[in-house]
XYZ file of C-alpha atoms in Angstrom:
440
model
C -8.061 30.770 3.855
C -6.894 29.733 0.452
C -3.772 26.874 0.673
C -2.520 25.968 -2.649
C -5.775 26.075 -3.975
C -8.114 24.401 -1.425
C -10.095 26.919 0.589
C -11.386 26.221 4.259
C -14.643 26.120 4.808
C -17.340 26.045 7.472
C -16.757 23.181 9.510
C -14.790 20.345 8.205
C -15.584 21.386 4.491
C -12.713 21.212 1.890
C -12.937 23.209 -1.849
C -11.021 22.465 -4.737
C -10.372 24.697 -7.493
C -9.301 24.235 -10.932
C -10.137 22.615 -14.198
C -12.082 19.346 -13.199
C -11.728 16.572 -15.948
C -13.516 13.014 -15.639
C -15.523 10.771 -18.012
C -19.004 13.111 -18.115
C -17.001 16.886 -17.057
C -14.237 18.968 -18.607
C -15.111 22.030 -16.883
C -12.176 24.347 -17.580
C -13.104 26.393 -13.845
C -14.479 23.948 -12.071
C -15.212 23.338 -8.350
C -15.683 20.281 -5.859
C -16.432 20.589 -2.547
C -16.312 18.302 -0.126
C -18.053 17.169 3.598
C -17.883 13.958 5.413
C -15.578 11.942 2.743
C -18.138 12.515 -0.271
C -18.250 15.083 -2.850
C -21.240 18.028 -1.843
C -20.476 20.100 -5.160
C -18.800 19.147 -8.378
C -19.261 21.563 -11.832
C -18.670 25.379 -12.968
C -17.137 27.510 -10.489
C -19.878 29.915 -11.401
C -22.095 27.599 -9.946
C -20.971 27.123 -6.645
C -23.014 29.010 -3.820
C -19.968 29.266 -1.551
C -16.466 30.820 -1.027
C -13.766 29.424 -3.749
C -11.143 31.767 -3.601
C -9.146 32.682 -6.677
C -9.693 30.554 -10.183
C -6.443 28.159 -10.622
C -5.825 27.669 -14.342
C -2.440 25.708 -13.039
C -4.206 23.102 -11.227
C -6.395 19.822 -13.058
C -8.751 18.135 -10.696
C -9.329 14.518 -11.832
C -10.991 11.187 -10.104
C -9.119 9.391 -8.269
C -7.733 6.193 -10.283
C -8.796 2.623 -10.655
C -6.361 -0.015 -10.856
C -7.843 -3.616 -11.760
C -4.837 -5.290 -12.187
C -1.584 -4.658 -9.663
C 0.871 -7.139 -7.916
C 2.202 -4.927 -4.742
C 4.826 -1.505 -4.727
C 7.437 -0.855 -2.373
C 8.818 -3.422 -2.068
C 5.750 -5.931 -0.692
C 3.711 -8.826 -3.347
C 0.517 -9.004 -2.531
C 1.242 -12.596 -3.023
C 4.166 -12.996 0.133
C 1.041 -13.364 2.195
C 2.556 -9.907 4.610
C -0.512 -8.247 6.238
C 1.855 -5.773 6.867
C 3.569 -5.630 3.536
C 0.544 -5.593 1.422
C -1.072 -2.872 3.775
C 2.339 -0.733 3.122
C 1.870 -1.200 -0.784
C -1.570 -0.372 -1.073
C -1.091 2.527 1.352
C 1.668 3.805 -0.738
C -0.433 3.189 -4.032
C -3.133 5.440 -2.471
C -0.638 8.267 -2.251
C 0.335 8.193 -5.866
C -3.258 8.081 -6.825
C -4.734 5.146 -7.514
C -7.226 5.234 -4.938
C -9.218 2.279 -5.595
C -7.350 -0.807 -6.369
C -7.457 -5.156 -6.699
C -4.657 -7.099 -5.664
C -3.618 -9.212 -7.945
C -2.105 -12.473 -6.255
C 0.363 -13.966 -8.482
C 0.342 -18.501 -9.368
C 1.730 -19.944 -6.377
C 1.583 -23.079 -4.288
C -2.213 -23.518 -3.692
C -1.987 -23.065 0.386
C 0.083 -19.979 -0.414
C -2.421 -18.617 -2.751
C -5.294 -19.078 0.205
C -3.406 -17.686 2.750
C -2.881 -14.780 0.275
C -6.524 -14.474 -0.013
C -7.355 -14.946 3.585
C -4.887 -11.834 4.081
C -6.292 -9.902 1.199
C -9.769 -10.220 2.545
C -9.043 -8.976 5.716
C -7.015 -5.813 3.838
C -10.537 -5.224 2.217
C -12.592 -4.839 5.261
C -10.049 -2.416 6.116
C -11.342 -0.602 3.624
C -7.479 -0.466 1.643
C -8.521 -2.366 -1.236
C -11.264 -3.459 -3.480
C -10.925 -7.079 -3.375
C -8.231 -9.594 -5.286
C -7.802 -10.372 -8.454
C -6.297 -14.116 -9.061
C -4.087 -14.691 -11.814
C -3.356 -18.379 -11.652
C -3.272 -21.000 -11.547
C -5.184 -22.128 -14.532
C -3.287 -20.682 -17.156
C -1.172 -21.536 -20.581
C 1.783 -22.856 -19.692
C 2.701 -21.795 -22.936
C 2.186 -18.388 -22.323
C 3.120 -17.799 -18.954
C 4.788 -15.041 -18.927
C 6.072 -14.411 -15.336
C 4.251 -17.236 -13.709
C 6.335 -20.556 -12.380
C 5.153 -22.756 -15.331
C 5.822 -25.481 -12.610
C 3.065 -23.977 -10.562
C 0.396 -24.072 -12.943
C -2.608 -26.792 -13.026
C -5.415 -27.374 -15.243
C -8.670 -26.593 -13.843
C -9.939 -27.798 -10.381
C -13.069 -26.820 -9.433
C -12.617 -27.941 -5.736
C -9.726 -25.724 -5.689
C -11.433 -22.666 -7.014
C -13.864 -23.525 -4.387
C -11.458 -23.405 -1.665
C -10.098 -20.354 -2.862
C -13.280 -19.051 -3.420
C -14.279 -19.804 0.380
C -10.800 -18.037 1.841
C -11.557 -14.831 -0.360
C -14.917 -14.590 0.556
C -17.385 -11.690 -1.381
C -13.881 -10.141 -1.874
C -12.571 -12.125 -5.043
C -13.228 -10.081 -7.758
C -11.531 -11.102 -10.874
C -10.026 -14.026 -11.743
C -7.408 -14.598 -15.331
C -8.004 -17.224 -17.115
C -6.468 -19.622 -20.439
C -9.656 -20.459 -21.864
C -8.755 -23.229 -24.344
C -7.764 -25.572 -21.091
C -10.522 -28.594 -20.440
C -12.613 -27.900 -18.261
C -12.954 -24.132 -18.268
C -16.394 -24.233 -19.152
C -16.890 -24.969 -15.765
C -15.021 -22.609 -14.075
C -16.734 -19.928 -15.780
C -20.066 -21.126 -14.578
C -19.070 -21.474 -11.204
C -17.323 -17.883 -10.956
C -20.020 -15.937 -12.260
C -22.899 -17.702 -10.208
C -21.674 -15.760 -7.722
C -20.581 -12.581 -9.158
C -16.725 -12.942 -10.073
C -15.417 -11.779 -13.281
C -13.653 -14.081 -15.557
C -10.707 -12.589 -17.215
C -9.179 -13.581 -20.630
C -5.529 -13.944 -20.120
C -2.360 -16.070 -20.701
C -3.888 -17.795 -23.297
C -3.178 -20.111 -26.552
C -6.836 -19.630 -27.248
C -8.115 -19.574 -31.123
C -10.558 -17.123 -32.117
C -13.320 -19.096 -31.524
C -12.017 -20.377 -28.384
C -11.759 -17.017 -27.197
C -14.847 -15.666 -28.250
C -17.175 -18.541 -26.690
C -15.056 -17.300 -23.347
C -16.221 -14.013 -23.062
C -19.486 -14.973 -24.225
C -20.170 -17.575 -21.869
C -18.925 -14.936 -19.146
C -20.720 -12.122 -20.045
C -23.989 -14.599 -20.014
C -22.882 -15.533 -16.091
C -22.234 -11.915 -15.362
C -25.500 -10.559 -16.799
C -27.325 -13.832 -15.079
C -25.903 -12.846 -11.903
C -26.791 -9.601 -11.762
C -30.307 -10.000 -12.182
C -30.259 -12.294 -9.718
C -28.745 -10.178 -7.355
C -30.615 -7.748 -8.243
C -33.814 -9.496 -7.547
C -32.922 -10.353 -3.781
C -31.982 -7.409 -3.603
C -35.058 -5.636 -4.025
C -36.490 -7.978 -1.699
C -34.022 -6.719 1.009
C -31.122 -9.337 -0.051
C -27.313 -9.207 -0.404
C -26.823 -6.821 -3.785
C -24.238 -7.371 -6.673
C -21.081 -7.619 -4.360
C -22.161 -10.450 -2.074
C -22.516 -9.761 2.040
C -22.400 -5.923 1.877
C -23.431 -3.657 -0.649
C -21.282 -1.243 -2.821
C -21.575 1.936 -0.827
C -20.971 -0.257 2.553
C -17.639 -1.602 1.109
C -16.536 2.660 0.498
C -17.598 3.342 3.877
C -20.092 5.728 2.363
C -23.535 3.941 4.173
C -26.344 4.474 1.721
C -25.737 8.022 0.094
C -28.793 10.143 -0.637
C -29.463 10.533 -4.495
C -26.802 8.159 -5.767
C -27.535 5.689 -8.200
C -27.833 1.815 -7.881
C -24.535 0.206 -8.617
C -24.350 -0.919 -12.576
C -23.516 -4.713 -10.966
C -20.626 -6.699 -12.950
C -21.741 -7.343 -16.311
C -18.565 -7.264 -18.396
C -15.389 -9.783 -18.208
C -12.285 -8.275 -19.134
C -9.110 -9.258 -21.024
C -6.197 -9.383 -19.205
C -3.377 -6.762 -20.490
C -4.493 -7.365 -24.231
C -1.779 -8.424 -26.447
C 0.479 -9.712 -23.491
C 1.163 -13.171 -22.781
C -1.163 -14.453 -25.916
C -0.219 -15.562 -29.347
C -0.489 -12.151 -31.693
C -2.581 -10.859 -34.194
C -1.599 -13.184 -37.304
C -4.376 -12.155 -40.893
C -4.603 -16.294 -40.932
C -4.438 -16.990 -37.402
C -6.108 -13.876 -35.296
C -6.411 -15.338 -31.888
C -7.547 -13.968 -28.781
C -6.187 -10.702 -30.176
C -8.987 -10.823 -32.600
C -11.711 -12.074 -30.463
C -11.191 -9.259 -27.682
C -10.966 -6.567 -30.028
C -14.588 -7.289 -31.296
C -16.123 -8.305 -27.785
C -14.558 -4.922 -26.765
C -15.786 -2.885 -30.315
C -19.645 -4.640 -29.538
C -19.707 -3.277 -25.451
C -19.633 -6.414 -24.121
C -15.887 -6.852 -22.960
C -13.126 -4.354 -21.746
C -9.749 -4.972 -22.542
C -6.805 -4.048 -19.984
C -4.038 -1.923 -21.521
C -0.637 -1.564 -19.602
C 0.631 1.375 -21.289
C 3.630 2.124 -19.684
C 5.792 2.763 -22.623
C 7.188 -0.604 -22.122
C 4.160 -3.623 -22.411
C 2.867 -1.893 -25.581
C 4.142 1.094 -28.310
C 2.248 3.980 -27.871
C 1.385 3.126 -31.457
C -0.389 -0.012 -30.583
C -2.263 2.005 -27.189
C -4.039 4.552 -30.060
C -4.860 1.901 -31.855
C -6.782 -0.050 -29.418
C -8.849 3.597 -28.059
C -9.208 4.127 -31.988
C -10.611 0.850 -32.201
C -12.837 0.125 -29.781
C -12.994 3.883 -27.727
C -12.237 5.218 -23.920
C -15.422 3.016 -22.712
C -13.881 -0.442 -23.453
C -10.771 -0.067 -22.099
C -9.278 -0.121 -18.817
C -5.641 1.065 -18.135
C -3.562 -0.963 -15.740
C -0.523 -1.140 -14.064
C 0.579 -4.263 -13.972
C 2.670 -3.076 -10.593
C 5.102 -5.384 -8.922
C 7.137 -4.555 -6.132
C 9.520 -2.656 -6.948
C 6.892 0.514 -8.227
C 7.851 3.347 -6.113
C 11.596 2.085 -5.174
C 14.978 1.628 -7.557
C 16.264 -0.683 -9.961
C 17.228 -3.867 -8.270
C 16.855 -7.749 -7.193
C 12.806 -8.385 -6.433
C 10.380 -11.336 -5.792
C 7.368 -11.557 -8.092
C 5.493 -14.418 -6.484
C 8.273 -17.699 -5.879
C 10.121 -15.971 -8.896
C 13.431 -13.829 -9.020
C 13.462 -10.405 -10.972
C 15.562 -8.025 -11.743
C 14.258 -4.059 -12.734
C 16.978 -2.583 -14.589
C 15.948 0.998 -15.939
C 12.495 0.542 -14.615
C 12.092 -2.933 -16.426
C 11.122 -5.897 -14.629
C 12.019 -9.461 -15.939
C 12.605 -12.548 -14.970
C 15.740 -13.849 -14.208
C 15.298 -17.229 -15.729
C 13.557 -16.554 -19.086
C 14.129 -13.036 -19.607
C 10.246 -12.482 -19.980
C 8.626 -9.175 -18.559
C 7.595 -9.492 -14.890
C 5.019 -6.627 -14.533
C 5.402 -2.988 -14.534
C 6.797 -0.629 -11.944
C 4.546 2.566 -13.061
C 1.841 3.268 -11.109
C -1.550 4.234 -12.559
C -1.243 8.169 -12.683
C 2.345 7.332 -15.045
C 0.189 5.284 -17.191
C -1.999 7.593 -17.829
C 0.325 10.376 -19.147
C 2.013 7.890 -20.937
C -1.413 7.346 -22.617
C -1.685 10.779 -23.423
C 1.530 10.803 -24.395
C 0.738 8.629 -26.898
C -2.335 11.245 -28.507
C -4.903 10.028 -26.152
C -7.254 12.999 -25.303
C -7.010 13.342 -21.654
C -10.679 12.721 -21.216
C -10.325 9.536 -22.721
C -7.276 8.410 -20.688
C -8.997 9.309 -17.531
C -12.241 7.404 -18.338
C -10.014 4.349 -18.808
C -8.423 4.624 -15.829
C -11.876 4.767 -13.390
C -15.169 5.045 -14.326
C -14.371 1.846 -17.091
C -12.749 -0.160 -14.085
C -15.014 1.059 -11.374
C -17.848 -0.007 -13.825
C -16.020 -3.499 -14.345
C -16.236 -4.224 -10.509
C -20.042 -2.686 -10.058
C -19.055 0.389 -7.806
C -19.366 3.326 -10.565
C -22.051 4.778 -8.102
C -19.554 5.633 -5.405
C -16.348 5.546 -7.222
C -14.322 6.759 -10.586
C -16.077 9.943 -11.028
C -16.574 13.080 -9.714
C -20.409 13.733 -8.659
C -22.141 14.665 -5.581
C -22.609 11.613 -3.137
C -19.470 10.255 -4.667
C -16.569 9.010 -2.349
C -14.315 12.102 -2.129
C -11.131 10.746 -3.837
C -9.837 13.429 -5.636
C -6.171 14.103 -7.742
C -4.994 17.438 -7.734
C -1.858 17.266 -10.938
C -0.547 20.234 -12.803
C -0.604 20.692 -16.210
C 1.648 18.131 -17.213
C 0.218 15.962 -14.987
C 2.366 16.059 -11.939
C 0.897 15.369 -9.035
C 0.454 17.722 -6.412
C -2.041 15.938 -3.745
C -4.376 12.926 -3.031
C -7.602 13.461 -1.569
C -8.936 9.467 -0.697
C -12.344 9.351 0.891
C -12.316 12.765 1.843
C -8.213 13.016 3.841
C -5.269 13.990 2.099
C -2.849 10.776 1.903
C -0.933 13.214 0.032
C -0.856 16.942 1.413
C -1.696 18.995 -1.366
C 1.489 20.939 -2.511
């Protein structure tokens, strides 16, 4: 029974024809077949042992998407503390593709911000997202972008502890101003146990900077060996209480490969919200470019046609290539509804032809693209689809330490599959093995 180009087969079996494209496959007839929620069969259609039906030269089949860096859609923040509002937005994300996702929580008042996380850890066991992603409190008020500048604090570790404690293994990421006193500290304590420090709303020199993502990739790589260690003696593994594959839902699948563990900090959407690239001043802009160039860094990009010129987004892949780089959206609530009057966090925004800013300074208050529109705005911008896509999951699901089970298309994988045309449309979502949007 062929529908649209997925085929039926013996018992609750699904097959998916057309040209596959991730990070390691551009088949141009490909197949992926899927049982149970994970990927059976993924490669040539010449390959495949079993009924495909006819080839579909119409139809790209790509991983589902990665989004490390996204503040709610539809109309929920993922900082309003709404169980039921952040379920809703990450729900809806699903259906437009990004299939694997952080919430990012947005600076608020501190017992907002751990009732957020207390919410957003509970929305992970669910299985919706991948964990949170703080951005705030301790950031530049000088470059604060669309954070209450009122709200920001300089760093506390008894409050990172606290917040810490109500996210649980589920904090992920956290954005940091690394020039602020004290961040030394922070660093430590966030990659002792396995959180990734993000660059971000900074006033941070080069040097600054630099000694930043050092330091952090020093934690990370510490961490993971240590994690690594216990768990080869039957401990927790690289993302605290449960293990990679546990937190997909996937058990322990045969023939897959350990998870890489978190060894890279990131920069949080590169060139926003920190000083510019200046020949006798170059900044964080500077400093992030080389960690990135040297492997040991990956810079988010929002390139949405709005946070960057598609100029500047083929610079950065020409720079420091697909494997450094993680595409984000950036999303606030308004992604997936009209131009209007939204919240981002305590603050007031107004979208007007897709723009978000805030109504007191005029700055840009996220994007309202989701993941799949960034990406063919990358391409847009003479990114080789290959590349885009490996920005846009295996680089992020590589970043959190769950590239075994998620951003690519192999056998064992988690079945989370985009079906687009051509033009990169999208036609259906396949997330851990169910449509959450019936293939058209």
């Amino acid at each position: 029974m062929n529908t649209s180009g997925a085929t039926a087969t013996s018992g609750n079996g699904l097959v998916l024809r057309g040209r596959i494209v991730s990070a390691d496959l551009d088949v141009a007839d490909g197949i992926i077949a899927v049982a149970g929620g994970v990927i059976n069969f993924a490669g040539p259609a010449s390959g495949f042992p079993g009924e495909s039906g006819p080839a579909r030269p119409d139809r790209i089949l790509l991983p589902g998407l990665v989004d490390l860096h996204c503040h709610g859609a539809l109309g929920a923040d993922f900082a309003d503390g709404s169980a039921e509002g952040a379920t809703a937005a990450a729900r809806y994300l699903h259906s437009r593709g990004t299939t694997t996702l952080l919430a990012s929580v947005v600076t608020g008042p501190p017992a907002q911000t751990l009732r957020n996380l207390e919410v957003l850890r509970q929305l992970a066991a669910d299985g919706l997202i991948a964990g949170s992603h703080l951005e705030g409190p301790f950031l530049s008020s000088g470059q604060c972008g669309a954070h209450d500048p009122a709200l920001l604090l300089a760093p506390d570790l008894d409050l990172l502890a606290a917040m810490m404690t109500a996210a649980g293994p589920t904090l992920a990421s956290m954005t940091l101003a690394a020039e602020l006193p004290g961040m030394a500290g922070v660093v430590e304590l966030l990659t002792r146990h396995g959180v990734i420090p993000s660059l971000g709303h900074t006033a941070a020199d080069n040097t600054v900077a630099a000694e930043f993502l050092k330091q952090a990739a020093a934690g990370l790589a510490e961490f993971a060996g240590l994690a690594g260690a216990a768990a080869s003696m039957g401990g927790a593994g690289v993302l605290g209480s449960a293990g990679s594959a546990e937190l997909f839902g996937l058990g322990d699948p045969a023939g897959s490969a350990p998870p890489s563990g978190r060894l890279r900090p990131t920069v949080t959407h590169l060139f926003n919200a920190m000083p510019s690239l200046h020949h006798r001043s170059p900044g964080p802009v500077s400093a992030s470019l080389g960690a990135a160039r040297a492997g040991e860094a990956v810079v988010e990009l929002i390139a949405d046609g709005v946070h960057l010129a598609p100029e500047t987004v083929k610079l950065v892949f020409d720079l420091v290539g697909a494997r450094n780089i993680a595409l984000v959206t950036d999303s606030m609530a308004a992604t997936g509804l009209q131009d209007g009057q939204y919240k981002l966090g305590p603050l007031a925004v107004t979208v007007q032809q897709g723009v978000a800013r805030v109504d007191t300074t005029g700055a840009i208050a996220g994007g309202t693209s989701t993941l799949l529109d960034v990406v063919r705005s990358t391409v847009a911008a003479g990114i080789p689809l290959q590349d885009a896509v490996t920005a846009a999951t295996v680089v992020p699901a590589d970043v959190l330490g769950v590239s075994a089970h998620v951003g690519g298309l192999r056998p064992a994988m988690a079945a989370d599959v985009l079906v687009v045309d051509p033009d990169l449309t999208l036609a259906g979502v396949l997330r851990r093995g169910k449509w959450v949007t019936q293939l058209q």
